[in-house]
Short mmCIF file of N, CA and C in Angstrom, two decimals:
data_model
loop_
_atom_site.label_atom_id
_atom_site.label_comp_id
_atom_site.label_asym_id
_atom_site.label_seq_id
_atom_site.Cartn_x
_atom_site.Cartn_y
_atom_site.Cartn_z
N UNK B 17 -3.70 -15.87 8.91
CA UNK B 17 -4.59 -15.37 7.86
C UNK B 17 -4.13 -15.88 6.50
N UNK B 18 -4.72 -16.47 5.62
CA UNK B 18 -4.49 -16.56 3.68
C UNK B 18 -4.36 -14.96 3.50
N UNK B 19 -3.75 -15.26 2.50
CA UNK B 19 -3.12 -14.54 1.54
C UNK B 19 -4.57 -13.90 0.71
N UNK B 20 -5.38 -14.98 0.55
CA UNK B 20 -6.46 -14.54 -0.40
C UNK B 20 -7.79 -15.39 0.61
N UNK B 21 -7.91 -14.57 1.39
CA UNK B 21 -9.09 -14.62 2.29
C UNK B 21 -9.76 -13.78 2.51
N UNK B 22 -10.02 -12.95 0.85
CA UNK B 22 -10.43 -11.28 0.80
C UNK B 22 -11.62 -12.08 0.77
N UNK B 23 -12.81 -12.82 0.79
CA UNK B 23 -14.14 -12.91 0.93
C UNK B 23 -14.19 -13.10 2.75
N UNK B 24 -13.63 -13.15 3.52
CA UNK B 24 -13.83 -13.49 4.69
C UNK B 24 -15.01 -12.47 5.60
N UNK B 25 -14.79 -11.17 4.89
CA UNK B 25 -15.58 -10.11 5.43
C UNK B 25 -14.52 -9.59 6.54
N UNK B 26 -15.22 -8.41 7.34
CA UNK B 26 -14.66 -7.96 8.42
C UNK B 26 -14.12 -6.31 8.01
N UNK B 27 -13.23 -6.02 8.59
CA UNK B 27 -13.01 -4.43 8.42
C UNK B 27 -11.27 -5.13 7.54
N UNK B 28 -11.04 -4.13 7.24
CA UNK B 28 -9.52 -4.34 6.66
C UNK B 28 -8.32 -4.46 7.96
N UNK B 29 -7.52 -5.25 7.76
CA UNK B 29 -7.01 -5.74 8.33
C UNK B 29 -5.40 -6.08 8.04
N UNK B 30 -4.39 -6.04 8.86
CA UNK B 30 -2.58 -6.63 9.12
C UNK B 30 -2.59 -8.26 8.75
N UNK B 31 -1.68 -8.52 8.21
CA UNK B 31 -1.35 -10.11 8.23
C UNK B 31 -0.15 -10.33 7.86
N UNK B 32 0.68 -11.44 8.23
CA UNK B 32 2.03 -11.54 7.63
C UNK B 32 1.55 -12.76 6.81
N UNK B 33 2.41 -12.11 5.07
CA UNK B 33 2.19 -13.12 4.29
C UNK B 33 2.94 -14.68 4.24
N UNK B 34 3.78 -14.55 5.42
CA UNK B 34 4.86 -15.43 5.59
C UNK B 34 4.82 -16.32 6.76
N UNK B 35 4.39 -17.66 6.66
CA UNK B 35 4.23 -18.11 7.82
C UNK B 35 5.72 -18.75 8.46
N UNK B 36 5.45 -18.92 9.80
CA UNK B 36 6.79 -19.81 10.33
C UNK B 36 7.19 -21.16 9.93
N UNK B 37 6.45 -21.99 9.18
CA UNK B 37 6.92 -22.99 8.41
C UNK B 37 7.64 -22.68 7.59
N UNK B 38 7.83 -21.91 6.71
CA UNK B 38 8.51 -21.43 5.73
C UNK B 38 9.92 -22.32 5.11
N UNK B 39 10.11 -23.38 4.11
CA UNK B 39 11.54 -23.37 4.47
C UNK B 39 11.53 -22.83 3.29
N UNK B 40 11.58 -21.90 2.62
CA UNK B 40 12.26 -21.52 1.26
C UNK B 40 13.37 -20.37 0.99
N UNK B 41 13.23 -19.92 2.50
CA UNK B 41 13.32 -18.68 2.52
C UNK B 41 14.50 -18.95 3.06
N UNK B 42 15.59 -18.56 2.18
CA UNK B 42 17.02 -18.09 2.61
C UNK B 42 17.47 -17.32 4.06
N UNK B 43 18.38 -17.63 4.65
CA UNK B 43 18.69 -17.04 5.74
C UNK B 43 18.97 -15.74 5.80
N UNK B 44 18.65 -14.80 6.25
CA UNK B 44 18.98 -13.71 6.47
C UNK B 44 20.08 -12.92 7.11
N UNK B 45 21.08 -12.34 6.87
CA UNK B 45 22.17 -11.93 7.79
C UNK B 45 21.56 -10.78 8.94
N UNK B 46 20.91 -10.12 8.80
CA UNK B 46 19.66 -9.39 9.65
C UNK B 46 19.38 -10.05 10.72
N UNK B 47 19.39 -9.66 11.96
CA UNK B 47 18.88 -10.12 12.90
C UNK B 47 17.14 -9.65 12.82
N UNK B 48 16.72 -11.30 12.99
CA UNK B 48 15.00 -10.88 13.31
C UNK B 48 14.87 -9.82 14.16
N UNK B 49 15.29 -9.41 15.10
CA UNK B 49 14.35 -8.18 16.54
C UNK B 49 15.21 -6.88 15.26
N UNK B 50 15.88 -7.17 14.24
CA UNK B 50 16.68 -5.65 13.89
C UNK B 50 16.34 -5.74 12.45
N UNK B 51 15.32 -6.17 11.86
CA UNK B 51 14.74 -6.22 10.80
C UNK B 51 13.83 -4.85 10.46
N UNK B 52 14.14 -4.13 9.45
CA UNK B 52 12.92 -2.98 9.41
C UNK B 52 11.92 -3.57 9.08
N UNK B 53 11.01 -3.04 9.02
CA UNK B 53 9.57 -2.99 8.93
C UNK B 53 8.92 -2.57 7.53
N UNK B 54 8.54 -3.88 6.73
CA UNK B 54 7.93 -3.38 5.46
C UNK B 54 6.67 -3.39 5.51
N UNK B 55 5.35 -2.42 5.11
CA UNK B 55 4.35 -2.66 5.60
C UNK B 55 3.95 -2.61 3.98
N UNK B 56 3.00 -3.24 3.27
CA UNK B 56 2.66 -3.22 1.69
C UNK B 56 1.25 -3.05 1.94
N UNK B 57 1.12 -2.11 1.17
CA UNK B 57 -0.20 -1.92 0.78
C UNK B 57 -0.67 -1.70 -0.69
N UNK B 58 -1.80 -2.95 -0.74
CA UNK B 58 -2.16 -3.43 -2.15
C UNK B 58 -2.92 -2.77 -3.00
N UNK B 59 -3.05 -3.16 -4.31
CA UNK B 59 -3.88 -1.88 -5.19
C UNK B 59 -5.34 -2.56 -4.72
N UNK B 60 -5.98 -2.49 -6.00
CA UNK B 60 -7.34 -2.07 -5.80
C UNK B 60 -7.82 -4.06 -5.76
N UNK B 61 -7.14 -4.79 -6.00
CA UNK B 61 -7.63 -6.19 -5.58
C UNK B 61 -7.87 -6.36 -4.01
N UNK B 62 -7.59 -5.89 -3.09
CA UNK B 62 -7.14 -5.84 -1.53
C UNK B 62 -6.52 -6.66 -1.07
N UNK B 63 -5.88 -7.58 -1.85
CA UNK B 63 -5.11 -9.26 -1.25
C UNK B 63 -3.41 -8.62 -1.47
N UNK B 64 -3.17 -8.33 -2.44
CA UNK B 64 -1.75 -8.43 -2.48
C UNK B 64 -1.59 -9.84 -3.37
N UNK B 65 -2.08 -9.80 -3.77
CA UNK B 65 -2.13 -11.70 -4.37
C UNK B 65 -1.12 -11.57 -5.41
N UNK B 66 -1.08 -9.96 -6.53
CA UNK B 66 -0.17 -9.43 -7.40
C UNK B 66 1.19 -9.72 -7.46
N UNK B 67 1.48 -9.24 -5.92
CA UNK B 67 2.80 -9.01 -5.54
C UNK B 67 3.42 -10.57 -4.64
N UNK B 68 2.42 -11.52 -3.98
CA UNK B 68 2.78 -12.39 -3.68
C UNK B 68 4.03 -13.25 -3.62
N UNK B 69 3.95 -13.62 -5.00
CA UNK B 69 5.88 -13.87 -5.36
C UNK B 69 7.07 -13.46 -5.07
N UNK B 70 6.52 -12.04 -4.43
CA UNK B 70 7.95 -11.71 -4.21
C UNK B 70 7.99 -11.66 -2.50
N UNK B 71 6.95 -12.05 -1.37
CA UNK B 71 7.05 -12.11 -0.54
C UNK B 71 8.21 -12.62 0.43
N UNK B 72 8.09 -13.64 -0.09
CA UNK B 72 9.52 -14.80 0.57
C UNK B 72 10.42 -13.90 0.77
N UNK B 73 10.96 -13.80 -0.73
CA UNK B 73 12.13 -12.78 -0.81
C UNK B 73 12.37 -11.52 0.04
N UNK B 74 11.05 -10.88 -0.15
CA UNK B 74 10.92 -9.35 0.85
C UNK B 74 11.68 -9.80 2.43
N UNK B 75 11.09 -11.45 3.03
CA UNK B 75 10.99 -11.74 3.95
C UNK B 75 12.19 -11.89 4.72
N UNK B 76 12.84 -12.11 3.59
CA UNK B 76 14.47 -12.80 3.78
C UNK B 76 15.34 -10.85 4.61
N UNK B 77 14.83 -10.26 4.20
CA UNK B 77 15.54 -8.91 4.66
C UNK B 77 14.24 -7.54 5.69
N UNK B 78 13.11 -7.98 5.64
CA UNK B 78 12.31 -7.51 6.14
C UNK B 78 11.39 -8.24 6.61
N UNK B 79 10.88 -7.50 7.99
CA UNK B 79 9.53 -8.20 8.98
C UNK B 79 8.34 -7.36 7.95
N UNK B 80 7.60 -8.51 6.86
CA UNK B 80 6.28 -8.07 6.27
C UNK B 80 5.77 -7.86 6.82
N UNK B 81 4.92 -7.11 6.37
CA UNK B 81 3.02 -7.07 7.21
C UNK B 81 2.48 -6.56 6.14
N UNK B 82 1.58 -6.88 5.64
CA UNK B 82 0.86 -6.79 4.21
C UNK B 82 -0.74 -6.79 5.26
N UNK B 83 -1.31 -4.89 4.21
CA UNK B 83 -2.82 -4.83 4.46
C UNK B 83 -3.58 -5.97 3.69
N UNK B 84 -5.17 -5.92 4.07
CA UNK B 84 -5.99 -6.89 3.66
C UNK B 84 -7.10 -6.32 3.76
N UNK B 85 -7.87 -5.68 2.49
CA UNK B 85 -8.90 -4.88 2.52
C UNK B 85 -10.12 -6.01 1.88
N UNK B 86 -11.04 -6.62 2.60
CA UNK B 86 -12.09 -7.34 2.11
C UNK B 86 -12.43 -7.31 0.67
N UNK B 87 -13.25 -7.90 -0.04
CA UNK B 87 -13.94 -7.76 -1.00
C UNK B 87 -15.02 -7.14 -0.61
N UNK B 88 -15.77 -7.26 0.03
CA UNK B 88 -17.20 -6.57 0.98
C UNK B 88 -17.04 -5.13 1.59
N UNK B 89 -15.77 -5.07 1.75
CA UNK B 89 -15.19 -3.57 2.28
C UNK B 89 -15.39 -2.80 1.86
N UNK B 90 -16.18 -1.37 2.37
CA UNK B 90 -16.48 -0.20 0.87
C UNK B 90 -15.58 1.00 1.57
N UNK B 91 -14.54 0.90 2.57
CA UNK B 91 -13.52 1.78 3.38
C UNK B 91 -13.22 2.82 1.94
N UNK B 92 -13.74 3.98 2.86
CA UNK B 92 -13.05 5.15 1.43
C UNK B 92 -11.05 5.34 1.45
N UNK B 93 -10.99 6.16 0.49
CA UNK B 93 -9.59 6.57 0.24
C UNK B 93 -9.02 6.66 1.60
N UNK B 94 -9.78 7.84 2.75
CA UNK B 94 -9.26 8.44 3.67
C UNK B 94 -9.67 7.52 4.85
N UNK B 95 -10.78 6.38 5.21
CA UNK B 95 -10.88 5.92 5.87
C UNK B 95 -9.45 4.59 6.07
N UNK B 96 -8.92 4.26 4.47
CA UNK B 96 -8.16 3.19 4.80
C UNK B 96 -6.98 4.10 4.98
N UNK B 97 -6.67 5.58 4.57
CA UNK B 97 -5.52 6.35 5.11
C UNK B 97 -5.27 5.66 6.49
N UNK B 98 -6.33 6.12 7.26
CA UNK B 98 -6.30 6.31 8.86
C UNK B 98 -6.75 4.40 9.39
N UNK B 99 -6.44 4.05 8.81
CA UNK B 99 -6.19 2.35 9.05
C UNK B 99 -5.06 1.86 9.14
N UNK B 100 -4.11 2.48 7.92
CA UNK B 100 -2.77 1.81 8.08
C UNK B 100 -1.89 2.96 8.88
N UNK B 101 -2.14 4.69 8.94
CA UNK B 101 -1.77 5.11 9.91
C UNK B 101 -1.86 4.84 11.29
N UNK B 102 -3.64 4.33 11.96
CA UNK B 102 -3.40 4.02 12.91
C UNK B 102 -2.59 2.24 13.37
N UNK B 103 -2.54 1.62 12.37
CA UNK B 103 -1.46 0.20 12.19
C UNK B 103 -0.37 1.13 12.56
N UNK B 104 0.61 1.68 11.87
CA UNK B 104 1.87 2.32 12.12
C UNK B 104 1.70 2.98 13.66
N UNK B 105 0.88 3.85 14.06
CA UNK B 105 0.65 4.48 15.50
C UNK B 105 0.97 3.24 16.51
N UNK B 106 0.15 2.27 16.66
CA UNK B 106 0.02 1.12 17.42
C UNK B 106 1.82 0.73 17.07
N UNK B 107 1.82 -0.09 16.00
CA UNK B 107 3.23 -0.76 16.20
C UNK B 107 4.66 -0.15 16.92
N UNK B 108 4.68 1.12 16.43
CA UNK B 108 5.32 2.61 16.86
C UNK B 108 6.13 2.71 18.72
N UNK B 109 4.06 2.55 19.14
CA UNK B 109 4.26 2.24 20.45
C UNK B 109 4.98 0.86 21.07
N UNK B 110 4.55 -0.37 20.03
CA UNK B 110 4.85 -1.19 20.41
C UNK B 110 6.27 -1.62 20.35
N UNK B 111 7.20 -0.88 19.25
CA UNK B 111 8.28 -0.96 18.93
C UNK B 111 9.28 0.12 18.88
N UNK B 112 9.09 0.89 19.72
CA UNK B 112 10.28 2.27 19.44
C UNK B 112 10.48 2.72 18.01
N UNK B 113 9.47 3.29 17.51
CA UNK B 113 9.42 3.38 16.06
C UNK B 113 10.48 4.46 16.05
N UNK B 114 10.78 4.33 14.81
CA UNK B 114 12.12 5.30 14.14
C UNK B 114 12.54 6.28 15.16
N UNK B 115 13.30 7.07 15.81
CA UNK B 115 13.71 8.23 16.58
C UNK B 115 15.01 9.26 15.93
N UNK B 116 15.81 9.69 15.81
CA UNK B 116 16.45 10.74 15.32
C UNK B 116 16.96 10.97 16.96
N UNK B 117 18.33 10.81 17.48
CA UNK B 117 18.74 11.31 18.78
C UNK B 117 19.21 12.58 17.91
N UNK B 118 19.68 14.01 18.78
CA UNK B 118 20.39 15.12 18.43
C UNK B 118 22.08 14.51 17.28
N UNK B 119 22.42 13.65 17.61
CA UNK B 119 23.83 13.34 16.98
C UNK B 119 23.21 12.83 15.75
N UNK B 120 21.95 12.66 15.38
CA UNK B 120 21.69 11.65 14.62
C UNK B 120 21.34 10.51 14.36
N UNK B 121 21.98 9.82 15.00
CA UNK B 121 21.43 8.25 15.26
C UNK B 121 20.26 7.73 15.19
N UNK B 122 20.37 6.59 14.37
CA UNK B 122 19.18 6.09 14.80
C UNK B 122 18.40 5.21 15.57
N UNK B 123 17.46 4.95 15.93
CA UNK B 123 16.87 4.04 17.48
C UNK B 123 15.69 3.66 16.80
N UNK B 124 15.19 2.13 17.05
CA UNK B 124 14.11 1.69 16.51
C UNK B 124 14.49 0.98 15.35
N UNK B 125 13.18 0.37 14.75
CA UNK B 125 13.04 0.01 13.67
C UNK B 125 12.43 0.98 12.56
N UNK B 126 13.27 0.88 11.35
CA UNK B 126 13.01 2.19 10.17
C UNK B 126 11.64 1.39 9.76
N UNK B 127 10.79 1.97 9.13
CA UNK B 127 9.52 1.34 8.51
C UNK B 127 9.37 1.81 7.00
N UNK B 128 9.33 0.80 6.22
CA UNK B 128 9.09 0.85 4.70
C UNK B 128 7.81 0.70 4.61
N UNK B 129 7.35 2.12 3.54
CA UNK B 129 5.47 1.58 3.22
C UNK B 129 5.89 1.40 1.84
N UNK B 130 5.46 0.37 1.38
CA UNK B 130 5.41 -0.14 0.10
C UNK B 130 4.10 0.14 -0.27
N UNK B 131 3.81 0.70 -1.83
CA UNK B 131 2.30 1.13 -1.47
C UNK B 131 2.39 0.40 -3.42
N UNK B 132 1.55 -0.48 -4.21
CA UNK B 132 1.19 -0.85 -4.99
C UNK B 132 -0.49 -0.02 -5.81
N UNK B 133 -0.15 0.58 -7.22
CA UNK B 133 -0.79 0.92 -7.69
C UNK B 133 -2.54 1.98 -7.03
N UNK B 134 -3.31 1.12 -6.98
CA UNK B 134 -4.28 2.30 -6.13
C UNK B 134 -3.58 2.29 -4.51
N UNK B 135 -2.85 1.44 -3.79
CA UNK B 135 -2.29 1.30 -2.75
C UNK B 135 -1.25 2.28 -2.87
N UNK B 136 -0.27 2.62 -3.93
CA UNK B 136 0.36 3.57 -4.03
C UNK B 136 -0.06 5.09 -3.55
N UNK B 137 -1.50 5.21 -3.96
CA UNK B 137 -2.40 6.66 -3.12
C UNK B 137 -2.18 6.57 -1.85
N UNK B 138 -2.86 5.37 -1.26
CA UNK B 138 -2.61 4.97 0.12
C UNK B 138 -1.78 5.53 1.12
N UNK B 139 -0.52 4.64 0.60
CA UNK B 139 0.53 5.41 0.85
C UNK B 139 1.27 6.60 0.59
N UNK B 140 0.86 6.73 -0.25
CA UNK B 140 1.13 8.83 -0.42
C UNK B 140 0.06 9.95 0.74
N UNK B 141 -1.15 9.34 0.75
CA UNK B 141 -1.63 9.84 2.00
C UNK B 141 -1.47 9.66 3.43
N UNK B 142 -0.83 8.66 3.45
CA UNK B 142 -0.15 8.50 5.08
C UNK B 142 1.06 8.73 5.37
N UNK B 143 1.68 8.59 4.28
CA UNK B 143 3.09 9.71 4.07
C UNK B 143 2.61 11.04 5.04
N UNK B 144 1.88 11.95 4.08
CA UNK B 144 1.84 13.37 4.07
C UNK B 144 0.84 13.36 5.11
N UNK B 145 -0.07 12.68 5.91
CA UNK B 145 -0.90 12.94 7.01
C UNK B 145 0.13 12.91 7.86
N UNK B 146 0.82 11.73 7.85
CA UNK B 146 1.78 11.39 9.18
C UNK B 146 3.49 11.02 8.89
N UNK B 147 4.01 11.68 7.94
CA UNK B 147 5.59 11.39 7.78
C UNK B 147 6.03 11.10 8.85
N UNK B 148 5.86 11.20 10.01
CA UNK B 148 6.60 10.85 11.82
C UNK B 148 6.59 9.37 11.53
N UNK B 149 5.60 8.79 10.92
CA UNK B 149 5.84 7.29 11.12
C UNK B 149 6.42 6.58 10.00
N UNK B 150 6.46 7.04 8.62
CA UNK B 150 7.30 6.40 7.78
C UNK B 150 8.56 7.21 6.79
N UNK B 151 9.96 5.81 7.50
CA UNK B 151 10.91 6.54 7.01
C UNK B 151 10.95 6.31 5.70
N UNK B 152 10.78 5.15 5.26
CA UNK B 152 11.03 5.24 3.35
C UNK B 152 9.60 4.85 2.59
N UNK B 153 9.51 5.53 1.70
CA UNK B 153 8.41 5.33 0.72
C UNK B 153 8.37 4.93 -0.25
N UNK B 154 7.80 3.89 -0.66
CA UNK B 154 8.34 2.99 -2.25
C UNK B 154 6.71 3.00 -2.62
N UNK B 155 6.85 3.52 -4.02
CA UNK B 155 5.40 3.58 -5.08
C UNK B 155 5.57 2.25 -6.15
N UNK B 156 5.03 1.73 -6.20
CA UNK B 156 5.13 0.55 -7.27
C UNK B 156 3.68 0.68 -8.06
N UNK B 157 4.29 1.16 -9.71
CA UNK B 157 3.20 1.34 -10.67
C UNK B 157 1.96 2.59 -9.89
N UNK B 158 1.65 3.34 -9.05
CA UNK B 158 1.66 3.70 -8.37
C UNK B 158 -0.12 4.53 -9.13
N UNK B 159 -1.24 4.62 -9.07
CA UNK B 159 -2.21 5.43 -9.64
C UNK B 159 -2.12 6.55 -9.64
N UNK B 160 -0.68 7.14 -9.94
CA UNK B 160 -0.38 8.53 -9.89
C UNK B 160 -1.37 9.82 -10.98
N UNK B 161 -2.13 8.98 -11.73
CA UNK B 161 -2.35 9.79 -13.00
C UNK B 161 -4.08 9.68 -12.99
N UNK B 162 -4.86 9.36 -11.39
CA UNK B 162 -5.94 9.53 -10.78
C UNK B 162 -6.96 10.00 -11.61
N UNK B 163 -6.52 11.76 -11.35
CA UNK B 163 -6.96 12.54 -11.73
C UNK B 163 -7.62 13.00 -12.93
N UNK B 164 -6.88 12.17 -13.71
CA UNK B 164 -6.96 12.45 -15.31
C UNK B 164 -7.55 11.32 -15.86
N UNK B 165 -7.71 10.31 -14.64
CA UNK B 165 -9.07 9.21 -15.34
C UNK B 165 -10.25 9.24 -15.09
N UNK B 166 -11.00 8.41 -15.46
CA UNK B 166 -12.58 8.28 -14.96
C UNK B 166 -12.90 8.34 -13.73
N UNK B 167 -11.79 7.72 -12.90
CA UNK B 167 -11.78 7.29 -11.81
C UNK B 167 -12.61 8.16 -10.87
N UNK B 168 -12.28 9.60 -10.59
CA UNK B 168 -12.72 10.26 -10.04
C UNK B 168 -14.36 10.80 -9.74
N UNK B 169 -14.71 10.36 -11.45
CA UNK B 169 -16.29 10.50 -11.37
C UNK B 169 -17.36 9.15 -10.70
N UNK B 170 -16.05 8.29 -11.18
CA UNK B 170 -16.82 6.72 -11.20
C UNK B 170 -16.75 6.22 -9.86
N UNK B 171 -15.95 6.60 -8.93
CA UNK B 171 -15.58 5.71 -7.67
C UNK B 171 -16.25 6.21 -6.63
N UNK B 172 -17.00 7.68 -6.45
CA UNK B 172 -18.33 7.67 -5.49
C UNK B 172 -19.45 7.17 -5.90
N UNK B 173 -19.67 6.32 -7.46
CA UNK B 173 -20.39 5.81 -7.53
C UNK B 173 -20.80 4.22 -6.79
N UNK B 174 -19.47 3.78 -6.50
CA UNK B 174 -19.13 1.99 -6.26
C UNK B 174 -19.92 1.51 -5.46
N UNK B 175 -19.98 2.43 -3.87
CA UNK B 175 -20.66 1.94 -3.06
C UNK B 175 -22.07 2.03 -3.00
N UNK B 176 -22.47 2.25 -4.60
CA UNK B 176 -23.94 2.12 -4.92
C UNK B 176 -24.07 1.32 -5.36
N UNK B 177 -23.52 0.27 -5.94
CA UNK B 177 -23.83 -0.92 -6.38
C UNK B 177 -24.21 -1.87 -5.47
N UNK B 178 -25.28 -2.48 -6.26
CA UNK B 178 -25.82 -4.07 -5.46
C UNK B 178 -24.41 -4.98 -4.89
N UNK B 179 -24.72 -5.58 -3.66
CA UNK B 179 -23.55 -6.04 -2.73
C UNK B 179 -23.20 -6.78 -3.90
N UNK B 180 -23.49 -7.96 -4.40
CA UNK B 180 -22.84 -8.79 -5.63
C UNK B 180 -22.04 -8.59 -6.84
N UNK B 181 -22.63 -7.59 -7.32
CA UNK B 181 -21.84 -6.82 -8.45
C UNK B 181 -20.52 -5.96 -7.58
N UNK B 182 -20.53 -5.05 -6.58
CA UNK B 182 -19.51 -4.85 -6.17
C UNK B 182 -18.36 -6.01 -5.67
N UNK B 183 -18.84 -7.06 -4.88
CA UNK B 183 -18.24 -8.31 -4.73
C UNK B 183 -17.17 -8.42 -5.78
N UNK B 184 -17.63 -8.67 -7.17
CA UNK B 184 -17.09 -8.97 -8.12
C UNK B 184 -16.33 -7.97 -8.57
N UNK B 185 -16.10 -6.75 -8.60
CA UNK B 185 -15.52 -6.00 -9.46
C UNK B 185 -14.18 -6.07 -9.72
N UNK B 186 -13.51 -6.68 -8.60
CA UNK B 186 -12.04 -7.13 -8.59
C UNK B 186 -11.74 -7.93 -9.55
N UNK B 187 -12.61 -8.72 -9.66
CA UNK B 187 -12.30 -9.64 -10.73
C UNK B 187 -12.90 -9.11 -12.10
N UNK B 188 -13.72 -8.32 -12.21
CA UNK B 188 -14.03 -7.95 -13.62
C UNK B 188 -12.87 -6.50 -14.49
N UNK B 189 -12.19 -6.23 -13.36
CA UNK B 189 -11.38 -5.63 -13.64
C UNK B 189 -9.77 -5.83 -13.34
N UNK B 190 -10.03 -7.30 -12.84
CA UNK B 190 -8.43 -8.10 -13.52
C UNK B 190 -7.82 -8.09 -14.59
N UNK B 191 -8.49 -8.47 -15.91
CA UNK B 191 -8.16 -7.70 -16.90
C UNK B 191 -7.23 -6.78 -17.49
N UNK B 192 -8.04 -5.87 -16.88
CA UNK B 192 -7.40 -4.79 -17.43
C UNK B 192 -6.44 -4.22 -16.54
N UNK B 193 -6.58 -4.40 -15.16
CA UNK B 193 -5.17 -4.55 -14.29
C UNK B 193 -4.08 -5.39 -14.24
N UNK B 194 -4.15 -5.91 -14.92
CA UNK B 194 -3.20 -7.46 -14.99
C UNK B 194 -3.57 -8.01 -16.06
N UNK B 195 -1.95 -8.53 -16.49
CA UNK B 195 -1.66 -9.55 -17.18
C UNK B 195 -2.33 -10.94 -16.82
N UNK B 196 -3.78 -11.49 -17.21
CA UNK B 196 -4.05 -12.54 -16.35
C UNK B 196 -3.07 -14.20 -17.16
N UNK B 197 -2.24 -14.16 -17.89
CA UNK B 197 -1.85 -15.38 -18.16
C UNK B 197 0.09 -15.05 -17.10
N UNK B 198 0.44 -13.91 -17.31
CA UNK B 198 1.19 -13.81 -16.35
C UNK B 198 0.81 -14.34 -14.92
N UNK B 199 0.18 -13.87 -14.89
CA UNK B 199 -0.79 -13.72 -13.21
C UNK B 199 -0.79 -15.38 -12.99
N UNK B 200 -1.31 -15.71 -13.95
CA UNK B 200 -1.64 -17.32 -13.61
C UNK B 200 -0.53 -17.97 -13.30
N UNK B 201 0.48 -18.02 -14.66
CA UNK B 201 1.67 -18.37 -14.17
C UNK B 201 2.76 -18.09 -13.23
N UNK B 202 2.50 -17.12 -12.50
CA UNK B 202 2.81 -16.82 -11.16
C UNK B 202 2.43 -17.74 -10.13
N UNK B 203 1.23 -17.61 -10.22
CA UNK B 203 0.42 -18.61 -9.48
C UNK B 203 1.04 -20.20 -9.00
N UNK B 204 1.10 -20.54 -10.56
CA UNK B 204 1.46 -22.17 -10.62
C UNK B 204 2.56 -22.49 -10.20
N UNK B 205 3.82 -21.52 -10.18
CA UNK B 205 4.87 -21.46 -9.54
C UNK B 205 5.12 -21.92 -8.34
#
């Protein structure tokens, strides 16, 4: 999957931002099968494109998996809750997710939700629906202060907008989410 293949359509979706070509990426003293599990979930752009730069790096000490919420996607707050919860459910099974024996110990792979700005909600709601599946929680810039913006009146409005104008809103509100000459120069990097 790209990194920025948020027009592709489809439901929201897992991807590792890191492919196996990779050579940039420093060796890791971590064994790959004993790598925790960082799962990032992006603000309100749905790519992660923000945080990009620091992927490699993440990669070098953690197995990524970065969500991917369409541009076309109108998934509410609680529908993408129960997206990346049921992602964590599935992998869980697939991997002996975290365990606690009586002595303590631990078994499995620990799982980090990295949750970025409106992604920061995200992850505060799958925290508190399902703490069984994530052991550490990291908020970055995090839309903690929701409540006390527009936001609340304005965002059952969204999925009333004409498909095109919603299309765009990511980008009309780059802006003011981002530094876009930072942003760029990230980019060119």
């Amino acid at each position: 999957d790209d990194l920025l293949a948020a027009t592709t359509g489809g439901p929201p979706r897992f991807f590792s931002p890191i492919t196996s070509g990779t050579e940039r990426v420093t060796t890791s003293t971590i064994d790959a099968a004993t790598k925790p599990r960082m799962v990032y979930v992006p603000g309100l752009d749905g790519t992660g494109f923000a945080a990009s730069a620091q992927f490699e790096r993440l990669a070098v000490d953690f197995e990524l998996v970065c969500l991917n919420v369409p541009v076309g996607d109108r998934s509410s707050f609680h529908e993408l809750v129960t997206v990346v919860c049921e992602y964590l459910e599935r992998d869980s099974v697939e991997e002996t997710q975290f365990d606690r024996t009586n002595d303590g110990e631990t078994k499995g792979k620990r799982t980090y939700l990295l949750g970025e700005s409106m992604g920061g909600l995200i992850a505060l709601g799958v925290a508190q629906r399902r703490p069984d599946l994530v052991n550490d929680l990291i908020l970055v810039n995090p839309a903690s202060s929701f409540d006390r913006s527009p936001w609340p009146a304005i965002g059952p409005l969204l999925p009333l907008l004409p498909e095109q104008m919603y299309a765009g809103l990511p980008y009309a509100l780059a802006p003011v989410l981002f530094d876009p000459p930072r942003l760029l120069e990230g980019a060119i990097r």
